[in-house]
Amino acid sequence: MARGSTGHKRQRGSIQTLPSGSLRVKVYAGHDAPTGQKHYLTEVIPAGPRASSLAEKARTRLLSEVDDRRNPRTRATLNQLLDRYLEVLDVGPTTKPRYERDVRLRLRPVLGSLPLSKLEPDLVERFYAQLRVCRERCGGKVRHIKHRTEKPHECDDRCRQVPCEPLSASSIRSLHWVLNSALKCAVRWRWIGTNPLDVVEPPPAPTPQPKPPAPAEAAQILTEASKDPDWGALIWTAMTTGARRGELCALWREDLDLDAKVLTVAHSMKLIDKRWVRLDTKTHQQRRIALDDDTVEILREHLARADAIAAQLGIKIGPSGHLFTLTPDASVAMNPDTVTQRYDRMVKRLGIDTTLHKLRHYSATELIAAGVDIRTVAGRLGHGGGGTTTLKVYAAWVSEVDQRAAQALARRLPRPTL
């Protein structure tokens, strides 16, 4: 036995008698991660004949949680965790503002003040259930007041009466992803022992239901758009390439090779701090899209018109000039929102219920209907996963083409003779 040892191991944790006669069990659990202060687990045992025995069992259990690192290592609230999470979050410049908006509008007002140890699965699931009824959690009222501020105030015209509307399943899934990601960080940083969202099921992803314009509607749209040849060139290119609106607006002249009949899509216009900025594409990859002869001719005429107007003003447009622009020197990209608004007004005049994004659906479905393989369609659209996304979104059209193939095969088979 070592010199000076008494042979007795120091007892971990303490049991104190409170003035009420109850017993308070207290166990040291390390330092609080955010504050650096000492962190203790405590539990109060009501007074009674078995209080001492129950207190000893509680002390043993708390010590076991500490040793197994199953206990919360902090008294931090969800707000504190979200602050740290957003500080270290490494995502794209357009993604982080969306996460910050979800945190500011949905998570902080309802769950932010809760200690992480109190964030239980049933609490989160009730929160999701309330959002499925009303995004403002009004309890299912027909209408309620959306106040301009959470602070005490006198309502005026800025406090609007709004209808009770549910939050979409995709928005709730987004909230779940942000919250789950933050709690995974908390486990990794040892702020908490387990992630309570491991057993929480987010709403199922909505079934994709692309509704492209019918061929007759597409013809109407092109006819109307072509009344302004430059606008018609943009809409035609959107239909034939399936490019996103931000990608179309970000195209430079050097991205177009008319001789090789290829369009290179390497950038997209993205909204950063209320400014449109030319950055890489959504999938962070460039793609080369083959162009048909009609598209090449339409774009050649489009460039010739722009060059003629620039020459009249003594301007020569260089390779970094925007392919689609409203300025004579092609130095400024078209605003993607402006493109969407103009398209919406146009189809409304035509009485067609569609959107600009559905031109991507049109391009994909027409290619699939023509028998083009899924990987090629995915490559033209810029879908990741080797065609997985394309197949998931456009499965209905794949099935339709399969049915056509079956009917065609059946027509060619000889009838059996009985």
GROMACS .gro file of C-alpha atoms in nm:
model
  418
    1MET     CA    1   0.000   0.000   0.000
    2ALA     CA    2   0.135   0.343  -0.091
    3ARG     CA    3   0.263   0.562   0.189
    4GLY     CA    4   0.003   0.795   0.330
    5SER     CA    5  -0.288   0.591   0.191
    6THR     CA    6  -0.567   0.519   0.436
    7GLY     CA    7  -0.702   0.229   0.235
    8HIS     CA    8  -1.033   0.410   0.169
    9LYS     CA    9  -1.129   0.536  -0.178
   10ARG     CA   10  -1.284   0.881  -0.182
   11GLN     CA   11  -1.656   0.861  -0.250
   12ARG     CA   12  -1.769   1.032  -0.570
   13GLY     CA   13  -2.079   1.248  -0.553
   14SER     CA   14  -2.261   1.376  -0.249
   15ILE     CA   15  -2.599   1.334  -0.081
   16GLN     CA   16  -2.722   1.638   0.112
   17THR     CA   17  -3.024   1.668   0.340
   18LEU     CA   18  -3.242   1.968   0.254
   19PRO     CA   19  -3.445   2.166   0.515
   20SER     CA   20  -3.759   1.990   0.388
   21GLY     CA   21  -3.610   1.652   0.469
   22SER     CA   22  -3.561   1.564   0.102
   23LEU     CA   23  -3.222   1.442  -0.016
   24ARG     CA   24  -3.030   1.611  -0.297
   25VAL     CA   25  -2.791   1.393  -0.494
   26LYS     CA   26  -2.508   1.581  -0.662
   27VAL     CA   27  -2.243   1.436  -0.897
   28TYR     CA   28  -1.963   1.623  -1.069
   29ALA     CA   29  -1.989   1.581  -1.449
   30GLY     CA   30  -1.695   1.781  -1.580
   31HIS     CA   31  -1.678   2.134  -1.719
   32ASP     CA   32  -1.961   2.300  -1.907
   33ALA     CA   33  -1.849   2.309  -2.272
   34PRO     CA   34  -1.966   2.662  -2.365
   35THR     CA   35  -1.889   2.842  -2.036
   36GLY     CA   36  -1.601   2.639  -1.892
   37GLN     CA   37  -1.772   2.632  -1.551
   38LYS     CA   38  -1.807   2.318  -1.342
   39HIS     CA   39  -2.109   2.111  -1.436
   40TYR     CA   40  -2.303   1.893  -1.188
   41LEU     CA   41  -2.586   1.645  -1.227
   42THR     CA   42  -2.843   1.676  -0.951
   43GLU     CA   43  -3.153   1.488  -0.847
   44VAL     CA   44  -3.385   1.543  -0.548
   45ILE     CA   45  -3.531   1.245  -0.361
   46PRO     CA   46  -3.850   1.320  -0.160
   47ALA     CA   47  -3.835   1.255   0.217
   48GLY     CA   48  -3.951   0.911   0.326
   49PRO     CA   49  -3.843   0.587   0.488
   50ARG     CA   50  -3.666   0.472   0.171
   51ALA     CA   51  -3.512   0.810   0.083
   52SER     CA   52  -3.156   0.708   0.175
   53SER     CA   53  -3.169   0.392  -0.034
   54LEU     CA   54  -3.323   0.572  -0.333
   55ALA     CA   55  -3.065   0.851  -0.305
   56GLU     CA   56  -2.781   0.600  -0.312
   57LYS     CA   57  -2.928   0.433  -0.620
   58ALA     CA   58  -2.964   0.774  -0.785
   59ARG     CA   59  -2.601   0.858  -0.709
   60THR     CA   60  -2.487   0.527  -0.861
   61ARG     CA   61  -2.697   0.585  -1.172
   62LEU     CA   62  -2.572   0.942  -1.223
   63LEU     CA   63  -2.213   0.827  -1.178
   64SER     CA   64  -2.271   0.557  -1.439
   65GLU     CA   65  -2.407   0.816  -1.683
   66VAL     CA   66  -2.097   1.030  -1.628
   67ASP     CA   67  -1.863   0.734  -1.675
   68ASP     CA   68  -2.046   0.621  -1.991
   69ARG     CA   69  -2.065   0.982  -2.117
   70ARG     CA   70  -2.441   0.950  -2.152
   71ASN     CA   71  -2.514   1.260  -1.949
   72PRO     CA   72  -2.557   1.613  -2.087
   73ARG     CA   73  -2.215   1.777  -2.056
   74THR     CA   74  -2.362   2.126  -2.046
   75ARG     CA   75  -2.652   2.335  -1.927
   76ALA     CA   76  -2.648   2.521  -2.258
   77THR     CA   77  -2.974   2.603  -2.432
   78LEU     CA   78  -3.062   2.525  -2.790
   79ASN     CA   79  -3.003   2.892  -2.873
   80GLN     CA   80  -2.642   2.862  -2.755
   81LEU     CA   81  -2.594   2.548  -2.960
   82LEU     CA   82  -2.742   2.711  -3.270
   83ASP     CA   83  -2.510   3.009  -3.227
   84ARG     CA   84  -2.207   2.779  -3.222
   85TYR     CA   85  -2.342   2.562  -3.503
   86LEU     CA   86  -2.398   2.857  -3.739
   87GLU     CA   87  -2.052   2.985  -3.650
   88VAL     CA   88  -1.880   2.668  -3.775
   89LEU     CA   89  -2.127   2.576  -4.051
   90ASP     CA   90  -1.949   2.523  -4.382
   91VAL     CA   91  -2.202   2.536  -4.667
   92GLY     CA   92  -2.252   2.734  -4.984
   93PRO     CA   93  -2.317   3.110  -4.976
   94THR     CA   94  -2.680   3.063  -5.079
   95THR     CA   95  -2.746   2.777  -4.838
   96LYS     CA   96  -2.635   2.938  -4.514
   97PRO     CA   97  -2.887   3.227  -4.530
   98ARG     CA   98  -3.164   2.968  -4.569
   99TYR     CA   99  -3.047   2.785  -4.256
  100GLU     CA  100  -3.021   3.114  -4.068
  101ARG     CA  101  -3.376   3.202  -4.172
  102ASP     CA  102  -3.509   2.866  -4.049
  103VAL     CA  103  -3.329   2.914  -3.718
  104ARG     CA  104  -3.449   3.274  -3.676
  105LEU     CA  105  -3.812   3.228  -3.777
  106ARG     CA  106  -3.895   2.876  -3.657
  107LEU     CA  107  -3.650   2.724  -3.411
  108ARG     CA  108  -3.541   3.007  -3.183
  109PRO     CA  109  -3.890   3.147  -3.100
  110VAL     CA  110  -4.026   2.809  -2.991
  111LEU     CA  111  -3.739   2.585  -2.879
  112GLY     CA  112  -3.443   2.822  -2.843
  113SER     CA  113  -3.466   2.884  -2.466
  114LEU     CA  114  -3.487   2.513  -2.379
  115PRO     CA  115  -3.182   2.348  -2.218
  116LEU     CA  116  -3.048   2.075  -2.446
  117SER     CA  117  -3.123   1.821  -2.174
  118LYS     CA  118  -3.496   1.909  -2.201
  119LEU     CA  119  -3.518   1.867  -2.578
  120GLU     CA  120  -3.708   1.539  -2.588
  121PRO     CA  121  -3.827   1.353  -2.902
  122ASP     CA  122  -4.197   1.389  -2.815
  123LEU     CA  123  -4.152   1.766  -2.775
  124VAL     CA  124  -3.999   1.796  -3.122
  125GLU     CA  125  -4.270   1.577  -3.277
  126ARG     CA  126  -4.544   1.793  -3.118
  127PHE     CA  127  -4.368   2.098  -3.261
  128TYR     CA  128  -4.375   1.944  -3.609
  129ALA     CA  129  -4.742   1.851  -3.563
  130GLN     CA  130  -4.830   2.212  -3.475
  131LEU     CA  131  -4.652   2.335  -3.788
  132ARG     CA  132  -4.847   2.089  -4.000
  133VAL     CA  133  -5.166   2.258  -3.876
  134CYS     CA  134  -5.042   2.619  -3.894
  135ARG     CA  135  -4.703   2.768  -3.974
  136GLU     CA  136  -4.767   3.033  -3.707
  137ARG     CA  137  -4.874   2.768  -3.451
  138CYS     CA  138  -5.207   2.945  -3.395
  139GLY     CA  139  -5.383   2.626  -3.287
  140GLY     CA  140  -5.599   2.593  -3.597
  141LYS     CA  141  -5.778   2.929  -3.592
  142VAL     CA  142  -5.930   3.038  -3.922
  143ARG     CA  143  -5.737   3.365  -3.907
  144HIS     CA  144  -5.490   3.517  -3.666
  145ILE     CA  145  -5.278   3.829  -3.627
  146LYS     CA  146  -4.920   3.823  -3.751
  147HIS     CA  147  -4.757   4.086  -3.531
  148ARG     CA  148  -4.477   4.303  -3.661
  149THR     CA  149  -4.269   4.234  -3.347
  150GLU     CA  150  -4.263   4.001  -3.049
  151LYS     CA  151  -4.214   4.297  -2.812
  152PRO     CA  152  -4.509   4.464  -2.637
  153HIS     CA  153  -4.669   4.709  -2.880
  154GLU     CA  154  -4.991   4.864  -3.003
  155CYS     CA  155  -5.111   4.699  -3.324
  156ASP     CA  156  -5.134   4.907  -3.639
  157ASP     CA  157  -5.156   4.830  -4.011
  158ARG     CA  158  -4.820   4.651  -3.993
  159CYS     CA  159  -4.981   4.380  -3.780
  160ARG     CA  160  -5.167   4.184  -4.046
  161GLN     CA  161  -5.453   3.939  -4.020
  162VAL     CA  162  -5.343   3.627  -4.204
  163PRO     CA  163  -5.518   3.296  -4.272
  164CYS     CA  164  -5.415   2.981  -4.091
  165GLU     CA  165  -5.192   2.788  -4.331
  166PRO     CA  166  -4.987   2.473  -4.267
  167LEU     CA  167  -4.613   2.468  -4.321
  168SER     CA  168  -4.525   2.245  -4.614
  169ALA     CA  169  -4.373   1.903  -4.556
  170SER     CA  170  -4.057   2.007  -4.742
  171SER     CA  171  -4.015   2.311  -4.512
  172ILE     CA  172  -4.058   2.095  -4.201
  173ARG     CA  173  -3.802   1.852  -4.343
  174SER     CA  174  -3.564   2.145  -4.386
  175LEU     CA  175  -3.616   2.245  -4.021
  176HIS     CA  176  -3.557   1.886  -3.913
  177TRP     CA  177  -3.234   1.871  -4.112
  178VAL     CA  178  -3.098   2.191  -3.954
  179LEU     CA  179  -3.196   2.087  -3.599
  180ASN     CA  180  -3.063   1.734  -3.647
  181SER     CA  181  -2.736   1.862  -3.789
  182ALA     CA  182  -2.688   2.098  -3.493
  183LEU     CA  183  -2.760   1.821  -3.241
  184LYS     CA  184  -2.514   1.589  -3.416
  185CYS     CA  185  -2.253   1.858  -3.361
  186ALA     CA  186  -2.353   1.875  -2.994
  187VAL     CA  187  -2.293   1.500  -2.960
  188ARG     CA  188  -1.960   1.525  -3.141
  189TRP     CA  189  -1.854   1.811  -2.915
  190ARG     CA  190  -1.973   1.609  -2.611
  191TRP     CA  191  -2.222   1.872  -2.506
  192ILE     CA  192  -2.482   1.594  -2.490
  193GLY     CA  193  -2.455   1.218  -2.479
  194THR     CA  194  -2.714   1.124  -2.741
  195ASN     CA  195  -2.905   1.298  -3.018
  196PRO     CA  196  -3.279   1.306  -2.930
  197LEU     CA  197  -3.366   1.337  -3.301
  198ASP     CA  198  -3.223   0.992  -3.375
  199VAL     CA  199  -3.569   0.850  -3.301
  200VAL     CA  200  -3.774   1.134  -3.457
  201GLU     CA  201  -3.916   1.075  -3.805
  202PRO     CA  202  -3.935   1.383  -4.029
  203PRO     CA  203  -4.232   1.418  -4.264
  204PRO     CA  204  -4.192   1.199  -4.574
  205ALA     CA  205  -4.058   1.369  -4.882
  206PRO     CA  206  -4.341   1.479  -5.112
  207THR     CA  207  -4.389   1.270  -5.423
  208PRO     CA  208  -4.247   1.457  -5.723
  209GLN     CA  209  -4.523   1.561  -5.961
  210PRO     CA  210  -4.366   1.746  -6.254
  211LYS     CA  211  -4.625   1.902  -6.482
  212PRO     CA  212  -4.453   2.029  -6.795
  213PRO     CA  213  -4.648   2.223  -7.055
  214ALA     CA  214  -4.806   2.003  -7.321
  215PRO     CA  215  -4.648   2.020  -7.669
  216ALA     CA  216  -4.933   2.239  -7.793
  217GLU     CA  217  -4.885   2.475  -7.495
  218ALA     CA  218  -4.508   2.482  -7.556
  219ALA     CA  219  -4.576   2.588  -7.916
  220GLN     CA  220  -4.803   2.868  -7.793
  221ILE     CA  221  -4.538   2.987  -7.549
  222LEU     CA  222  -4.266   2.990  -7.815
  223THR     CA  223  -4.488   3.173  -8.062
  224GLU     CA  224  -4.571   3.442  -7.807
  225ALA     CA  225  -4.212   3.475  -7.683
  226SER     CA  226  -4.076   3.507  -8.038
  227LYS     CA  227  -4.262   3.835  -8.086
  228ASP     CA  228  -3.949   3.969  -7.913
  229PRO     CA  229  -3.673   3.769  -8.087
  230ASP     CA  230  -3.421   3.806  -7.804
  231TRP     CA  231  -3.676   3.696  -7.545
  232GLY     CA  232  -3.776   3.413  -7.776
  233ALA     CA  233  -3.412   3.303  -7.801
  234LEU     CA  234  -3.389   3.274  -7.422
  235ILE     CA  235  -3.712   3.074  -7.393
  236TRP     CA  236  -3.611   2.846  -7.683
  237THR     CA  237  -3.274   2.781  -7.518
  238ALA     CA  238  -3.443   2.706  -7.186
  239MET     CA  239  -3.668   2.449  -7.357
  240THR     CA  240  -3.398   2.276  -7.560
  241THR     CA  241  -3.124   2.267  -7.296
  242GLY     CA  242  -3.324   2.234  -6.972
  243ALA     CA  243  -3.090   2.486  -6.808
  244ARG     CA  244  -3.197   2.655  -6.486
  245ARG     CA  245  -3.290   3.024  -6.497
  246GLY     CA  246  -2.979   3.127  -6.300
  247GLU     CA  247  -2.761   2.926  -6.538
  248LEU     CA  248  -2.915   3.092  -6.843
  249CYS     CA  249  -2.863   3.439  -6.698
  250ALA     CA  250  -2.499   3.358  -6.608
  251LEU     CA  251  -2.399   3.245  -6.958
  252TRP     CA  252  -2.116   3.435  -7.124
  253ARG     CA  253  -2.050   3.441  -7.496
  254GLU     CA  254  -1.739   3.230  -7.445
  255ASP     CA  255  -1.962   2.954  -7.304
  256LEU     CA  256  -2.122   2.912  -7.647
  257ASP     CA  257  -1.933   2.732  -7.925
  258LEU     CA  258  -2.153   2.758  -8.234
  259ASP     CA  259  -1.908   2.570  -8.456
  260ALA     CA  260  -1.890   2.272  -8.221
  261LYS     CA  261  -2.263   2.309  -8.138
  262VAL     CA  262  -2.193   2.295  -7.764
  263LEU     CA  263  -2.306   2.510  -7.471
  264THR     CA  264  -2.091   2.494  -7.156
  265VAL     CA  265  -2.283   2.555  -6.832
  266ALA     CA  266  -2.034   2.629  -6.555
  267HIS     CA  267  -2.190   2.916  -6.361
  268SER     CA  268  -2.520   3.034  -6.217
  269MET     CA  269  -2.653   3.364  -6.085
  270LYS     CA  270  -2.718   3.336  -5.711
  271LEU     CA  271  -2.869   3.585  -5.468
  272ILE     CA  272  -2.615   3.680  -5.200
  273ASP     CA  273  -2.699   3.961  -4.956
  274LYS     CA  274  -2.971   4.089  -5.194
  275ARG     CA  275  -2.727   4.099  -5.487
  276TRP     CA  276  -2.711   3.860  -5.782
  277VAL     CA  277  -2.362   3.714  -5.808
  278ARG     CA  278  -2.216   3.482  -6.074
  279LEU     CA  279  -2.097   3.168  -5.894
  280ASP     CA  280  -2.061   2.799  -5.977
  281THR     CA  281  -2.363   2.582  -6.055
  282LYS     CA  282  -2.595   2.416  -5.805
  283THR     CA  283  -2.402   2.087  -5.825
  284HIS     CA  284  -2.063   2.271  -5.834
  285GLN     CA  285  -1.985   2.102  -6.166
  286GLN     CA  286  -1.980   2.224  -6.522
  287ARG     CA  287  -2.153   2.038  -6.804
  288ARG     CA  288  -2.141   2.053  -7.182
  289ILE     CA  289  -2.478   2.044  -7.361
  290ALA     CA  290  -2.496   1.951  -7.727
  291LEU     CA  291  -2.708   2.187  -7.938
  292ASP     CA  292  -2.929   2.103  -8.233
  293ASP     CA  293  -2.910   2.291  -8.563
  294ASP     CA  294  -3.221   2.502  -8.493
  295THR     CA  295  -3.087   2.618  -8.157
  296VAL     CA  296  -2.749   2.703  -8.314
  297GLU     CA  297  -2.919   2.912  -8.582
  298ILE     CA  298  -3.145   3.093  -8.330
  299LEU     CA  299  -2.848   3.179  -8.107
  300ARG     CA  300  -2.638   3.287  -8.406
  301GLU     CA  301  -2.911   3.532  -8.508
  302HIS     CA  302  -2.945   3.645  -8.145
  303LEU     CA  303  -2.574   3.731  -8.127
  304ALA     CA  304  -2.586   3.908  -8.465
  305ARG     CA  305  -2.868   4.135  -8.346
  306ALA     CA  306  -2.679   4.222  -8.027
  307ASP     CA  307  -2.358   4.294  -8.224
  308ALA     CA  308  -2.544   4.518  -8.467
  309ILE     CA  309  -2.693   4.729  -8.186
  310ALA     CA  310  -2.353   4.750  -8.011
  311ALA     CA  311  -2.180   4.856  -8.336
  312GLN     CA  312  -2.424   5.143  -8.381
  313LEU     CA  313  -2.309   5.269  -8.040
  314GLY     CA  314  -1.941   5.210  -8.112
  315ILE     CA  315  -1.922   4.914  -7.876
  316LYS     CA  316  -1.756   4.578  -7.933
  317ILE     CA  317  -1.882   4.294  -7.713
  318GLY     CA  318  -1.607   4.065  -7.585
  319PRO     CA  319  -1.613   3.695  -7.491
  320SER     CA  320  -1.713   3.781  -7.134
  321GLY     CA  321  -2.026   3.959  -7.251
  322HIS     CA  322  -2.346   3.801  -7.128
  323LEU     CA  323  -2.533   3.586  -7.378
  324PHE     CA  324  -2.871   3.710  -7.251
  325THR     CA  325  -2.871   4.071  -7.136
  326LEU     CA  326  -3.066   4.396  -7.151
  327THR     CA  327  -2.760   4.624  -7.184
  328PRO     CA  328  -2.602   4.713  -7.522
  329ASP     CA  329  -2.249   4.622  -7.406
  330ALA     CA  330  -2.370   4.290  -7.253
  331SER     CA  331  -2.190   4.375  -6.930
  332VAL     CA  332  -2.485   4.313  -6.697
  333ALA     CA  333  -2.662   3.980  -6.657
  334MET     CA  334  -3.039   3.959  -6.672
  335ASN     CA  335  -3.197   3.943  -6.328
  336PRO     CA  336  -3.336   3.588  -6.280
  337ASP     CA  337  -3.636   3.728  -6.093
  338THR     CA  338  -3.710   3.959  -6.384
  339VAL     CA  339  -3.700   3.662  -6.622
  340THR     CA  340  -3.943   3.469  -6.402
  341GLN     CA  341  -4.182   3.763  -6.370
  342ARG     CA  342  -4.187   3.827  -6.744
  343TYR     CA  343  -4.250   3.459  -6.814
  344ASP     CA  344  -4.531   3.446  -6.557
  345ARG     CA  345  -4.703   3.746  -6.717
  346MET     CA  346  -4.669   3.590  -7.061
  347VAL     CA  347  -4.820   3.251  -6.974
  348LYS     CA  348  -5.097   3.422  -6.778
  349ARG     CA  349  -5.194   3.613  -7.093
  350LEU     CA  350  -5.200   3.283  -7.278
  351GLY     CA  351  -5.415   3.119  -7.009
  352ILE     CA  352  -5.155   2.846  -6.945
  353ASP     CA  353  -5.098   2.731  -6.586
  354THR     CA  354  -4.722   2.675  -6.577
  355THR     CA  355  -4.394   2.820  -6.451
  356LEU     CA  356  -4.050   2.890  -6.593
  357HIS     CA  357  -3.897   2.599  -6.400
  358LYS     CA  358  -4.134   2.358  -6.573
  359LEU     CA  359  -3.945   2.416  -6.896
  360ARG     CA  360  -3.681   2.189  -6.740
  361HIS     CA  361  -3.956   1.932  -6.691
  362TYR     CA  362  -4.060   1.980  -7.053
  363SER     CA  363  -3.705   1.924  -7.179
  364ALA     CA  364  -3.661   1.612  -6.967
  365THR     CA  365  -3.993   1.452  -7.051
  366GLU     CA  366  -3.957   1.511  -7.423
  367LEU     CA  367  -3.610   1.354  -7.417
  368ILE     CA  368  -3.737   1.053  -7.221
  369ALA     CA  369  -4.037   1.017  -7.452
  370ALA     CA  370  -3.794   1.020  -7.747
  371GLY     CA  371  -3.611   0.723  -7.595
  372VAL     CA  372  -3.301   0.905  -7.465
  373ASP     CA  373  -3.142   0.714  -7.175
  374ILE     CA  374  -3.171   0.850  -6.822
  375ARG     CA  375  -2.798   0.913  -6.771
  376THR     CA  376  -2.788   1.137  -7.079
  377VAL     CA  377  -3.099   1.327  -6.966
  378ALA     CA  378  -2.945   1.369  -6.619
  379GLY     CA  379  -2.624   1.500  -6.771
  380ARG     CA  380  -2.805   1.762  -6.978
  381LEU     CA  381  -3.011   1.880  -6.678
  382GLY     CA  382  -2.717   1.883  -6.437
  383HIS     CA  383  -2.869   1.628  -6.200
  384GLY     CA  384  -2.627   1.452  -5.965
  385GLY     CA  385  -2.623   1.088  -5.866
  386GLY     CA  386  -2.578   0.947  -6.216
  387GLY     CA  387  -2.948   0.978  -6.299
  388THR     CA  388  -3.098   0.887  -5.961
  389THR     CA  389  -3.262   1.228  -5.917
  390THR     CA  390  -3.386   1.229  -6.276
  391LEU     CA  391  -3.537   0.883  -6.243
  392LYS     CA  392  -3.704   0.975  -5.913
  393VAL     CA  393  -3.859   1.295  -6.047
  394TYR     CA  394  -3.954   1.170  -6.393
  395ALA     CA  395  -4.051   0.811  -6.313
  396ALA     CA  396  -4.404   0.869  -6.446
  397TRP     CA  397  -4.270   0.952  -6.790
  398VAL     CA  398  -4.030   0.658  -6.784
  399SER     CA  399  -4.329   0.435  -6.712
  400GLU     CA  400  -4.522   0.597  -6.998
  401VAL     CA  401  -4.238   0.533  -7.243
  402ASP     CA  402  -4.215   0.174  -7.117
  403GLN     CA  403  -4.585   0.129  -7.187
  404ARG     CA  404  -4.535   0.265  -7.540
  405ALA     CA  405  -4.251   0.018  -7.592
  406ALA     CA  406  -4.469  -0.269  -7.473
  407GLN     CA  407  -4.750  -0.170  -7.710
  408ALA     CA  408  -4.507  -0.132  -8.001
  409LEU     CA  409  -4.360  -0.475  -7.932
  410ALA     CA  410  -4.704  -0.632  -7.907
  411ARG     CA  411  -4.803  -0.489  -8.246
  412ARG     CA  412  -4.499  -0.650  -8.410
  413LEU     CA  413  -4.549  -0.995  -8.263
  414PRO     CA  414  -4.736  -1.251  -8.474
  415ARG     CA  415  -5.065  -1.369  -8.336
  416PRO     CA  416  -5.059  -1.729  -8.216
  417THR     CA  417  -5.268  -1.970  -8.418
  418LEU     CA  418  -5.498  -2.196  -8.218
   0.00000   0.00000   0.00000
